[in-house]
Amino acid sequence: MKLVLAIVHDEDGNRVLGELNKKGFSVTKLATTGGFLRAGNTTLLVGTSKEHVQTVIDIIKAKCSSRKQIATSPTPSTGAAGLYVPYPVEVEVGGATIFVVDVEKFEKV
Ligand code: 2BA
C-alpha cells in the first residue's frame, strides 16, 4: 500500500478530485498553505496499491497546469533609508508536487 500526497493549485484541486473519484480512487482533500508564497493550495491524499500509483500520478498530471504567480518577497530588502522594502517576485508554481510514501499499515475499523 502506498500513500500519494499531491500538492496542487487550488484551482486544479476539484478537477483532480473529480477525476480520481470517477476512476474509483478514495481521496482526502486538505486546505493547505505554501510556505514560500503563504498562499492557499490544496493537498490531496490518495491511499492505493503500488500498481495503481502511476495511474494516480497520470491523472494528477493531466489535470494540473503550471502557472506563473507574482508574490511579494517573503524576505524584503532594507533600503538605503533603512526602510523595509518588499519587492515582487515571479515564481512558477506547479503543476503538482507529488510525494509517494510507503504505508506500514492500513486499517478501517
Ligand atoms: P510554496 O511554498 O508557496 O511555493 C510556491 C512556489 O514558489 C514553488 O512552486 C516554487 O516555484 C517557488 N519557491 C518555493 N520555495 C522557494 C524558495 N525557497 N526560493 C525560491 N522560490 C521558491 P512549486 O515548487 O510548484 O511548489 C508548490 C507548492 O508545493 C509549494 O508552495 C509548497 O506548498 C509545496 N512544496 C513544493 N516542494 C515541496 C517540498 N519539497 N516539501 C514540501 N512542500 C513542497
mmCIF file of N, CA and C and ligand atoms in Angstrom:
data_model
loop_
_atom_site.group_PDB
_atom_site.id
_atom_site.type_symbol
_atom_site.label_atom_id
_atom_site.label_comp_id
_atom_site.label_asym_id
_atom_site.label_seq_id
_atom_site.Cartn_x
_atom_site.Cartn_y
_atom_site.Cartn_z
ATOM 1 N N MET A 1 0.849 -1.209 0.000
ATOM 2 C CA MET A 1 0.000 0.000 0.000
ATOM 3 C C MET A 1 0.880 1.253 0.000
ATOM 4 N N LYS A 2 0.467 2.229 -0.774
ATOM 5 C CA LYS A 2 1.210 3.494 -0.879
ATOM 6 C C LYS A 2 0.269 4.655 -0.562
ATOM 7 N N LEU A 3 0.866 5.757 -0.132
ATOM 8 C CA LEU A 3 0.093 6.980 0.038
ATOM 9 C C LEU A 3 0.688 8.032 -0.891
ATOM 10 N N VAL A 4 -0.159 8.531 -1.790
ATOM 11 C CA VAL A 4 0.269 9.599 -2.695
ATOM 12 C C VAL A 4 -0.184 10.918 -2.088
ATOM 13 N N LEU A 5 0.774 11.810 -1.859
ATOM 14 C CA LEU A 5 0.465 13.157 -1.365
ATOM 15 C C LEU A 5 0.735 14.110 -2.508
ATOM 16 N N ALA A 6 -0.283 14.818 -2.933
ATOM 17 C CA ALA A 6 -0.104 15.725 -4.070
ATOM 18 C C ALA A 6 -0.514 17.131 -3.669
ATOM 19 N N ILE A 7 0.432 18.067 -3.815
ATOM 20 C CA ILE A 7 0.122 19.476 -3.537
ATOM 21 C C ILE A 7 -0.172 20.132 -4.874
ATOM 22 N N VAL A 8 -1.378 20.628 -5.015
ATOM 23 C CA VAL A 8 -1.806 21.187 -6.306
ATOM 24 C C VAL A 8 -2.363 22.590 -6.094
ATOM 25 N N HIS A 9 -2.494 23.323 -7.210
ATOM 26 C CA HIS A 9 -3.084 24.666 -7.146
ATOM 27 C C HIS A 9 -4.551 24.533 -6.749
ATOM 28 N N ASP A 10 -5.035 25.487 -5.949
ATOM 29 C CA ASP A 10 -6.446 25.458 -5.533
ATOM 30 C C ASP A 10 -7.393 25.304 -6.722
ATOM 31 N N GLU A 11 -7.053 25.997 -7.821
ATOM 32 C CA GLU A 11 -7.953 25.963 -8.992
ATOM 33 C C GLU A 11 -8.002 24.593 -9.664
ATOM 34 N N ASP A 12 -6.974 23.766 -9.458
ATOM 35 C CA ASP A 12 -6.949 22.432 -10.070
ATOM 36 C C ASP A 12 -7.510 21.353 -9.142
ATOM 37 N N GLY A 13 -7.583 21.671 -7.857
ATOM 38 C CA GLY A 13 -7.929 20.666 -6.847
ATOM 39 C C GLY A 13 -9.197 19.892 -7.142
ATOM 40 N N ASN A 14 -10.276 20.613 -7.442
ATOM 41 C CA ASN A 14 -11.558 19.932 -7.641
ATOM 42 C C ASN A 14 -11.588 19.090 -8.916
ATOM 43 N N ARG A 15 -10.871 19.559 -9.950
ATOM 44 C CA ARG A 15 -10.828 18.777 -11.200
ATOM 45 C C ARG A 15 -10.092 17.463 -10.993
ATOM 46 N N VAL A 16 -8.986 17.518 -10.247
ATOM 47 C CA VAL A 16 -8.223 16.288 -9.966
ATOM 48 C C VAL A 16 -9.067 15.356 -9.099
ATOM 49 N N LEU A 17 -9.668 15.937 -8.069
ATOM 50 C CA LEU A 17 -10.503 15.163 -7.154
ATOM 51 C C LEU A 17 -11.631 14.446 -7.906
ATOM 52 N N GLY A 18 -12.308 15.187 -8.786
ATOM 53 C CA GLY A 18 -13.426 14.619 -9.543
ATOM 54 C C GLY A 18 -12.977 13.452 -10.405
ATOM 55 N N GLU A 19 -11.844 13.619 -11.086
ATOM 56 C CA GLU A 19 -11.345 12.572 -11.988
ATOM 57 C C GLU A 19 -10.900 11.339 -11.197
ATOM 58 N N LEU A 20 -10.248 11.562 -10.052
ATOM 59 C CA LEU A 20 -9.811 10.425 -9.221
ATOM 60 C C LEU A 20 -11.023 9.653 -8.705
ATOM 61 N N ASN A 21 -12.042 10.367 -8.271
ATOM 62 C CA ASN A 21 -13.272 9.720 -7.789
ATOM 63 C C ASN A 21 -13.937 8.925 -8.901
ATOM 64 N N LYS A 22 -13.976 9.549 -10.098
ATOM 65 C CA LYS A 22 -14.594 8.889 -11.254
ATOM 66 C C LYS A 22 -13.902 7.557 -11.556
ATOM 67 N N LYS A 23 -12.577 7.537 -11.357
ATOM 68 C CA LYS A 23 -11.802 6.315 -11.645
ATOM 69 C C LYS A 23 -11.778 5.356 -10.445
ATOM 70 N N GLY A 24 -12.518 5.698 -9.381
ATOM 71 C CA GLY A 24 -12.675 4.771 -8.262
ATOM 72 C C GLY A 24 -11.681 4.920 -7.123
ATOM 73 N N PHE A 25 -10.887 6.001 -7.114
ATOM 74 C CA PHE A 25 -9.925 6.201 -6.021
ATOM 75 C C PHE A 25 -10.575 6.984 -4.879
ATOM 76 N N SER A 26 -10.238 6.599 -3.650
ATOM 77 C CA SER A 26 -10.676 7.368 -2.483
ATOM 78 C C SER A 26 -9.652 8.469 -2.229
ATOM 79 N N VAL A 27 -10.159 9.657 -1.956
ATOM 80 C CA VAL A 27 -9.270 10.823 -1.818
ATOM 81 C C VAL A 27 -9.672 11.654 -0.607
ATOM 82 N N THR A 28 -8.675 12.187 0.088
ATOM 83 C CA THR A 28 -8.936 13.198 1.118
ATOM 84 C C THR A 28 -8.309 14.503 0.665
ATOM 85 N N LYS A 29 -9.095 15.568 0.787
ATOM 86 C CA LYS A 29 -8.634 16.886 0.335
ATOM 87 C C LYS A 29 -8.358 17.759 1.553
ATOM 88 N N LEU A 30 -7.169 18.327 1.617
ATOM 89 C CA LEU A 30 -6.821 19.215 2.730
ATOM 90 C C LEU A 30 -6.572 20.620 2.194
ATOM 91 N N ALA A 31 -7.054 21.605 2.940
ATOM 92 C CA ALA A 31 -6.753 23.001 2.592
ATOM 93 C C ALA A 31 -5.414 23.335 3.240
ATOM 94 N N THR A 32 -4.397 23.629 2.408
ATOM 95 C CA THR A 32 -3.052 23.852 2.943
ATOM 96 C C THR A 32 -2.507 25.211 2.493
ATOM 97 N N THR A 33 -1.362 25.565 3.020
ATOM 98 C CA THR A 33 -0.753 26.857 2.697
ATOM 99 C C THR A 33 0.703 26.637 2.319
ATOM 100 N N GLY A 34 1.115 27.182 1.186
ATOM 101 C CA GLY A 34 2.513 27.061 0.757
ATOM 102 C C GLY A 34 3.418 27.901 1.644
ATOM 103 N N GLY A 35 4.541 27.342 2.013
ATOM 104 C CA GLY A 35 5.448 28.034 2.943
ATOM 105 C C GLY A 35 6.164 29.215 2.321
ATOM 106 N N PHE A 36 6.288 29.241 0.985
ATOM 107 C CA PHE A 36 7.018 30.337 0.325
ATOM 108 C C PHE A 36 6.075 31.491 -0.020
ATOM 109 N N LEU A 37 5.003 31.188 -0.754
ATOM 110 C CA LEU A 37 4.065 32.242 -1.158
ATOM 111 C C LEU A 37 3.097 32.608 -0.039
ATOM 112 N N ARG A 38 2.977 31.738 0.946
ATOM 113 C CA ARG A 38 1.995 31.902 2.043
ATOM 114 C C ARG A 38 0.584 32.050 1.466
ATOM 115 N N ALA A 39 0.339 31.346 0.367
ATOM 116 C CA ALA A 39 -0.986 31.379 -0.264
ATOM 117 C C ALA A 39 -1.593 29.986 -0.174
ATOM 118 N N GLY A 40 -2.908 29.946 -0.272
ATOM 119 C CA GLY A 40 -3.613 28.671 -0.164
ATOM 120 C C GLY A 40 -3.275 27.738 -1.313
ATOM 121 N N ASN A 41 -3.096 26.474 -1.004
ATOM 122 C CA ASN A 41 -3.054 25.453 -2.043
ATOM 123 C C ASN A 41 -3.824 24.239 -1.517
ATOM 124 N N THR A 42 -3.867 23.184 -2.308
ATOM 125 C CA THR A 42 -4.669 22.016 -1.940
ATOM 126 C C THR A 42 -3.771 20.791 -1.873
ATOM 127 N N THR A 43 -3.885 20.028 -0.808
ATOM 128 C CA THR A 43 -3.126 18.778 -0.707
ATOM 129 C C THR A 43 -4.109 17.610 -0.760
ATOM 130 N N LEU A 44 -3.841 16.677 -1.687
ATOM 131 C CA LEU A 44 -4.709 15.506 -1.829
ATOM 132 C C LEU A 44 -3.980 14.280 -1.297
ATOM 133 N N LEU A 45 -4.655 13.472 -0.511
ATOM 134 C CA LEU A 45 -4.116 12.218 -0.003
ATOM 135 C C LEU A 45 -4.848 11.074 -0.691
ATOM 136 N N VAL A 46 -4.085 10.198 -1.326
ATOM 137 C CA VAL A 46 -4.702 9.063 -2.008
ATOM 138 C C VAL A 46 -3.998 7.779 -1.558
ATOM 139 N N GLY A 47 -4.709 6.941 -0.838
ATOM 140 C CA GLY A 47 -4.165 5.636 -0.453
ATOM 141 C C GLY A 47 -4.522 4.630 -1.532
ATOM 142 N N THR A 48 -3.506 3.941 -2.056
ATOM 143 C CA THR A 48 -3.781 2.996 -3.141
ATOM 144 C C THR A 48 -2.699 1.914 -3.215
ATOM 145 N N SER A 49 -2.948 0.908 -4.016
ATOM 146 C CA SER A 49 -1.952 -0.152 -4.151
ATOM 147 C C SER A 49 -0.790 0.349 -5.017
ATOM 148 N N LYS A 50 0.360 -0.323 -4.858
ATOM 149 C CA LYS A 50 1.569 0.049 -5.605
ATOM 150 C C LYS A 50 1.289 0.078 -7.114
ATOM 151 N N GLU A 51 0.475 -0.867 -7.578
ATOM 152 C CA GLU A 51 0.193 -0.989 -9.016
ATOM 153 C C GLU A 51 -0.576 0.221 -9.563
ATOM 154 N N HIS A 52 -1.323 0.898 -8.680
ATOM 155 C CA HIS A 52 -2.157 1.999 -9.158
ATOM 156 C C HIS A 52 -1.530 3.380 -8.994
ATOM 157 N N VAL A 53 -0.338 3.412 -8.397
ATOM 158 C CA VAL A 53 0.289 4.714 -8.126
ATOM 159 C C VAL A 53 0.499 5.513 -9.417
ATOM 160 N N GLN A 54 0.978 4.847 -10.475
ATOM 161 C CA GLN A 54 1.264 5.581 -11.713
ATOM 162 C C GLN A 54 -0.019 6.133 -12.337
ATOM 163 N N THR A 55 -1.124 5.371 -12.194
ATOM 164 C CA THR A 55 -2.405 5.861 -12.725
ATOM 165 C C THR A 55 -2.810 7.149 -12.002
ATOM 166 N N VAL A 56 -2.630 7.154 -10.675
ATOM 167 C CA VAL A 56 -2.970 8.347 -9.890
ATOM 168 C C VAL A 56 -2.099 9.525 -10.351
ATOM 169 N N ILE A 57 -0.804 9.287 -10.520
ATOM 170 C CA ILE A 57 0.109 10.359 -10.940
ATOM 171 C C ILE A 57 -0.278 10.869 -12.340
ATOM 172 N N ASP A 58 -0.639 9.958 -13.225
ATOM 173 C CA ASP A 58 -1.028 10.365 -14.590
ATOM 174 C C ASP A 58 -2.278 11.246 -14.565
ATOM 175 N N ILE A 59 -3.238 10.900 -13.710
ATOM 176 C CA ILE A 59 -4.464 11.716 -13.605
ATOM 177 C C ILE A 59 -4.112 13.109 -13.079
ATOM 178 N N ILE A 60 -3.258 13.148 -12.056
ATOM 179 C CA ILE A 60 -2.863 14.454 -11.495
ATOM 180 C C ILE A 60 -2.156 15.289 -12.569
ATOM 181 N N LYS A 61 -1.251 14.644 -13.285
ATOM 182 C CA LYS A 61 -0.504 15.336 -14.358
ATOM 183 C C LYS A 61 -1.452 15.919 -15.395
ATOM 184 N N ALA A 62 -2.448 15.112 -15.785
ATOM 185 C CA ALA A 62 -3.365 15.526 -16.854
ATOM 186 C C ALA A 62 -4.247 16.696 -16.437
ATOM 187 N N LYS A 63 -4.509 16.827 -15.147
ATOM 188 C CA LYS A 63 -5.473 17.842 -14.691
ATOM 189 C C LYS A 63 -4.835 19.090 -14.084
ATOM 190 N N CYS A 64 -3.512 19.101 -13.943
ATOM 191 C CA CYS A 64 -2.855 20.256 -13.315
ATOM 192 C C CYS A 64 -1.977 20.993 -14.309
ATOM 193 N N SER A 65 -2.068 22.299 -14.287
ATOM 194 C CA SER A 65 -1.192 23.068 -15.160
ATOM 195 C C SER A 65 -0.290 23.953 -14.304
ATOM 196 N N SER A 66 0.854 24.323 -14.868
ATOM 197 C CA SER A 66 1.735 25.214 -14.100
ATOM 198 C C SER A 66 1.362 26.661 -14.407
ATOM 199 N N ARG A 67 1.613 27.516 -13.423
ATOM 200 C CA ARG A 67 1.242 28.924 -13.554
ATOM 201 C C ARG A 67 2.359 29.802 -13.051
ATOM 202 N N LYS A 68 2.453 30.981 -13.643
ATOM 203 C CA LYS A 68 3.388 31.957 -13.092
ATOM 204 C C LYS A 68 2.605 32.791 -12.086
ATOM 205 N N GLN A 69 3.193 33.012 -10.943
ATOM 206 C CA GLN A 69 2.499 33.783 -9.920
ATOM 207 C C GLN A 69 3.425 34.877 -9.397
ATOM 208 N N ILE A 70 2.861 36.045 -9.197
ATOM 209 C CA ILE A 70 3.646 37.150 -8.634
ATOM 210 C C ILE A 70 3.376 37.173 -7.136
ATOM 211 N N ALA A 71 4.440 37.252 -6.387
ATOM 212 C CA ALA A 71 4.273 37.295 -4.934
ATOM 213 C C ALA A 71 5.187 38.349 -4.362
ATOM 214 N N THR A 72 4.830 38.819 -3.193
ATOM 215 C CA THR A 72 5.720 39.742 -2.500
ATOM 216 C C THR A 72 6.795 38.906 -1.835
ATOM 217 N N SER A 73 8.036 39.342 -1.962
ATOM 218 C CA SER A 73 9.134 38.565 -1.393
ATOM 219 C C SER A 73 8.911 38.355 0.097
ATOM 220 N N PRO A 74 9.158 37.151 0.585
ATOM 221 C CA PRO A 74 8.969 36.893 2.000
ATOM 222 C C PRO A 74 10.082 37.479 2.855
ATOM 223 N N THR A 75 11.222 37.816 2.223
ATOM 224 C CA THR A 75 12.325 38.418 2.986
ATOM 225 C C THR A 75 12.678 39.754 2.353
ATOM 226 N N PRO A 76 11.892 40.810 2.638
ATOM 227 C CA PRO A 76 12.090 42.092 1.985
ATOM 228 C C PRO A 76 13.476 42.673 2.265
ATOM 229 N N SER A 77 13.986 43.401 1.263
ATOM 230 C CA SER A 77 15.301 44.024 1.446
ATOM 231 C C SER A 77 15.152 45.314 2.246
ATOM 232 N N THR A 78 16.229 45.761 2.801
ATOM 233 C CA THR A 78 16.209 47.022 3.548
ATOM 234 C C THR A 78 16.821 48.092 2.653
ATOM 235 N N GLY A 79 16.061 49.152 2.386
ATOM 236 C CA GLY A 79 16.515 50.230 1.510
ATOM 237 C C GLY A 79 17.568 51.105 2.179
ATOM 238 N N ALA A 80 18.053 52.116 1.375
ATOM 239 C CA ALA A 80 19.108 52.994 1.873
ATOM 240 C C ALA A 80 18.684 53.740 3.135
ATOM 241 N N ALA A 81 17.385 54.089 3.181
ATOM 242 C CA ALA A 81 16.899 54.845 4.344
ATOM 243 C C ALA A 81 16.579 53.924 5.521
ATOM 244 N N GLY A 82 16.933 52.676 5.384
ATOM 245 C CA GLY A 82 16.662 51.738 6.481
ATOM 246 C C GLY A 82 15.219 51.285 6.504
ATOM 247 N N LEU A 83 14.505 51.528 5.372
ATOM 248 C CA LEU A 83 13.099 51.121 5.337
ATOM 249 C C LEU A 83 12.984 49.670 4.860
ATOM 250 N N TYR A 84 11.928 49.049 5.290
ATOM 251 C CA TYR A 84 11.610 47.673 4.923
ATOM 252 C C TYR A 84 10.942 47.723 3.542
ATOM 253 N N VAL A 85 11.604 47.229 2.468
ATOM 254 C CA VAL A 85 11.052 47.399 1.115
ATOM 255 C C VAL A 85 10.695 46.040 0.501
ATOM 256 N N PRO A 86 9.428 45.661 0.569
ATOM 257 C CA PRO A 86 9.059 44.407 -0.079
ATOM 258 C C PRO A 86 9.134 44.558 -1.598
ATOM 259 N N TYR A 87 9.537 43.503 -2.298
ATOM 260 C CA TYR A 87 9.612 43.600 -3.755
ATOM 261 C C TYR A 87 8.916 42.390 -4.382
ATOM 262 N N PRO A 88 8.313 42.569 -5.589
ATOM 263 C CA PRO A 88 7.586 41.448 -6.196
ATOM 264 C C PRO A 88 8.537 40.435 -6.828
ATOM 265 N N VAL A 89 8.204 39.178 -6.709
ATOM 266 C CA VAL A 89 8.985 38.127 -7.363
ATOM 267 C C VAL A 89 8.022 37.261 -8.174
ATOM 268 N N GLU A 90 8.513 36.786 -9.341
ATOM 269 C CA GLU A 90 7.675 35.898 -10.145
ATOM 270 C C GLU A 90 8.176 34.472 -9.971
ATOM 271 N N VAL A 91 7.279 33.583 -9.615
ATOM 272 C CA VAL A 91 7.675 32.179 -9.465
ATOM 273 C C VAL A 91 6.733 31.304 -10.292
ATOM 274 N N GLU A 92 7.252 30.148 -10.722
ATOM 275 C CA GLU A 92 6.424 29.193 -11.448
ATOM 276 C C GLU A 92 5.915 28.162 -10.441
ATOM 277 N N VAL A 93 4.602 28.038 -10.347
ATOM 278 C CA VAL A 93 4.007 27.118 -9.377
ATOM 279 C C VAL A 93 3.386 25.925 -10.101
ATOM 280 N N GLY A 94 3.736 24.731 -9.627
ATOM 281 C CA GLY A 94 3.095 23.509 -10.130
ATOM 282 C C GLY A 94 3.561 23.096 -11.498
ATOM 283 N N GLY A 95 2.735 22.384 -12.153
ATOM 284 C CA GLY A 95 1.516 21.626 -11.964
ATOM 285 C C GLY A 95 1.263 21.019 -10.614
ATOM 286 N N ALA A 96 2.067 20.078 -10.139
ATOM 287 C CA ALA A 96 1.801 19.450 -8.854
ATOM 288 C C ALA A 96 3.115 18.984 -8.244
ATOM 289 N N THR A 97 3.165 19.006 -6.925
ATOM 290 C CA THR A 97 4.315 18.438 -6.209
ATOM 291 C C THR A 97 3.824 17.145 -5.572
ATOM 292 N N ILE A 98 4.464 16.046 -5.944
ATOM 293 C CA ILE A 98 3.926 14.735 -5.549
ATOM 294 C C ILE A 98 4.945 13.949 -4.716
ATOM 295 N N PHE A 99 4.487 13.427 -3.605
ATOM 296 C CA PHE A 99 5.297 12.520 -2.785
ATOM 297 C C PHE A 99 4.577 11.173 -2.756
ATOM 298 N N VAL A 100 5.341 10.090 -2.861
ATOM 299 C CA VAL A 100 4.754 8.754 -2.706
ATOM 300 C C VAL A 100 5.467 8.079 -1.536
ATOM 301 N N VAL A 101 4.700 7.704 -0.524
ATOM 302 C CA VAL A 101 5.325 7.085 0.660
ATOM 303 C C VAL A 101 4.719 5.702 0.930
ATOM 304 N N ASP A 102 5.527 4.865 1.549
ATOM 305 C CA ASP A 102 5.063 3.524 1.935
ATOM 306 C C ASP A 102 4.110 3.637 3.125
ATOM 307 N N VAL A 103 3.065 2.838 3.090
ATOM 308 C CA VAL A 103 2.131 2.790 4.219
ATOM 309 C C VAL A 103 2.422 1.505 4.993
ATOM 310 N N GLU A 104 2.769 1.653 6.251
ATOM 311 C CA GLU A 104 3.123 0.474 7.039
ATOM 312 C C GLU A 104 1.889 -0.372 7.340
ATOM 313 N N LYS A 105 0.793 0.309 7.639
ATOM 314 C CA LYS A 105 -0.425 -0.420 7.976
ATOM 315 C C LYS A 105 -1.637 0.389 7.526
ATOM 316 N N PHE A 106 -2.625 -0.289 6.991
ATOM 317 C CA PHE A 106 -3.861 0.392 6.579
ATOM 318 C C PHE A 106 -5.026 -0.406 7.128
ATOM 319 N N GLU A 107 -5.861 0.246 7.899
ATOM 320 C CA GLU A 107 -6.978 -0.455 8.520
ATOM 321 C C GLU A 107 -8.191 0.457 8.552
ATOM 322 N N LYS A 108 -9.355 -0.102 8.323
ATOM 323 C CA LYS A 108 -10.602 0.659 8.534
ATOM 324 C C LYS A 108 -11.347 -0.087 9.613
ATOM 325 N N VAL A 109 -11.650 0.589 10.718
ATOM 326 C CA VAL A 109 -12.294 -0.130 11.824
ATOM 327 C C VAL A 109 -13.702 0.396 12.059
HETATM 328 P P1 2BA B 1 5.050 27.454 -1.900
HETATM 329 O O1 2BA B 1 5.981 27.057 -0.809
HETATM 330 O O2 2BA B 1 4.163 28.625 -1.635
HETATM 331 O O3 2BA B 1 5.948 27.718 -3.215
HETATM 332 C C1 2BA B 1 5.379 28.255 -4.393
HETATM 333 C C2 2BA B 1 6.423 28.328 -5.496
HETATM 334 O O4 2BA B 1 7.446 29.234 -5.099
HETATM 335 C C3 2BA B 1 7.133 26.987 -5.750
HETATM 336 O O5 2BA B 1 6.379 26.224 -6.685
HETATM 337 C C4 2BA B 1 8.488 27.444 -6.283
HETATM 338 O O6 2BA B 1 8.417 27.758 -7.661
HETATM 339 C C5 2BA B 1 8.723 28.740 -5.531
HETATM 340 N N1 2BA B 1 9.554 28.562 -4.329
HETATM 341 C C6 2BA B 1 9.277 27.787 -3.253
HETATM 342 N N2 2BA B 1 10.240 27.891 -2.314
HETATM 343 C C7 2BA B 1 11.152 28.743 -2.821
HETATM 344 C C8 2BA B 1 12.389 29.285 -2.340
HETATM 345 N N3 2BA B 1 12.862 28.943 -1.127
HETATM 346 N N4 2BA B 1 13.056 30.147 -3.138
HETATM 347 C C9 2BA B 1 12.589 30.499 -4.351
HETATM 348 N N5 2BA B 1 11.414 30.045 -4.876
HETATM 349 C C10 2BA B 1 10.706 29.184 -4.123
HETATM 350 P P2 2BA B 1 6.334 24.640 -6.573
HETATM 351 O O7 2BA B 1 7.726 24.097 -6.456
HETATM 352 O O8 2BA B 1 5.496 24.156 -7.708
HETATM 353 O O9 2BA B 1 5.617 24.296 -5.189
HETATM 354 C C11 2BA B 1 4.221 24.493 -4.985
HETATM 355 C C12 2BA B 1 3.866 24.202 -3.557
HETATM 356 O O10 2BA B 1 4.170 22.809 -3.278
HETATM 357 C C13 2BA B 1 4.692 24.965 -2.523
HETATM 358 O O11 2BA B 1 4.099 26.229 -2.276
HETATM 359 C C14 2BA B 1 4.618 24.068 -1.292
HETATM 360 O O12 2BA B 1 3.366 24.211 -0.642
HETATM 361 C C15 2BA B 1 4.654 22.667 -1.924
HETATM 362 N N6 2BA B 1 6.010 22.115 -1.994
HETATM 363 C C16 2BA B 1 6.872 22.171 -3.038
HETATM 364 N N7 2BA B 1 8.006 21.494 -2.755
HETATM 365 C C17 2BA B 1 7.862 20.994 -1.512
HETATM 366 C C18 2BA B 1 8.707 20.213 -0.665
HETATM 367 N N8 2BA B 1 9.928 19.796 -1.040
HETATM 368 N N9 2BA B 1 8.240 19.883 0.580
HETATM 369 C C19 2BA B 1 7.004 20.293 0.969
HETATM 370 N N10 2BA B 1 6.163 21.031 0.218
HETATM 371 C C20 2BA B 1 6.590 21.384 -1.020
#
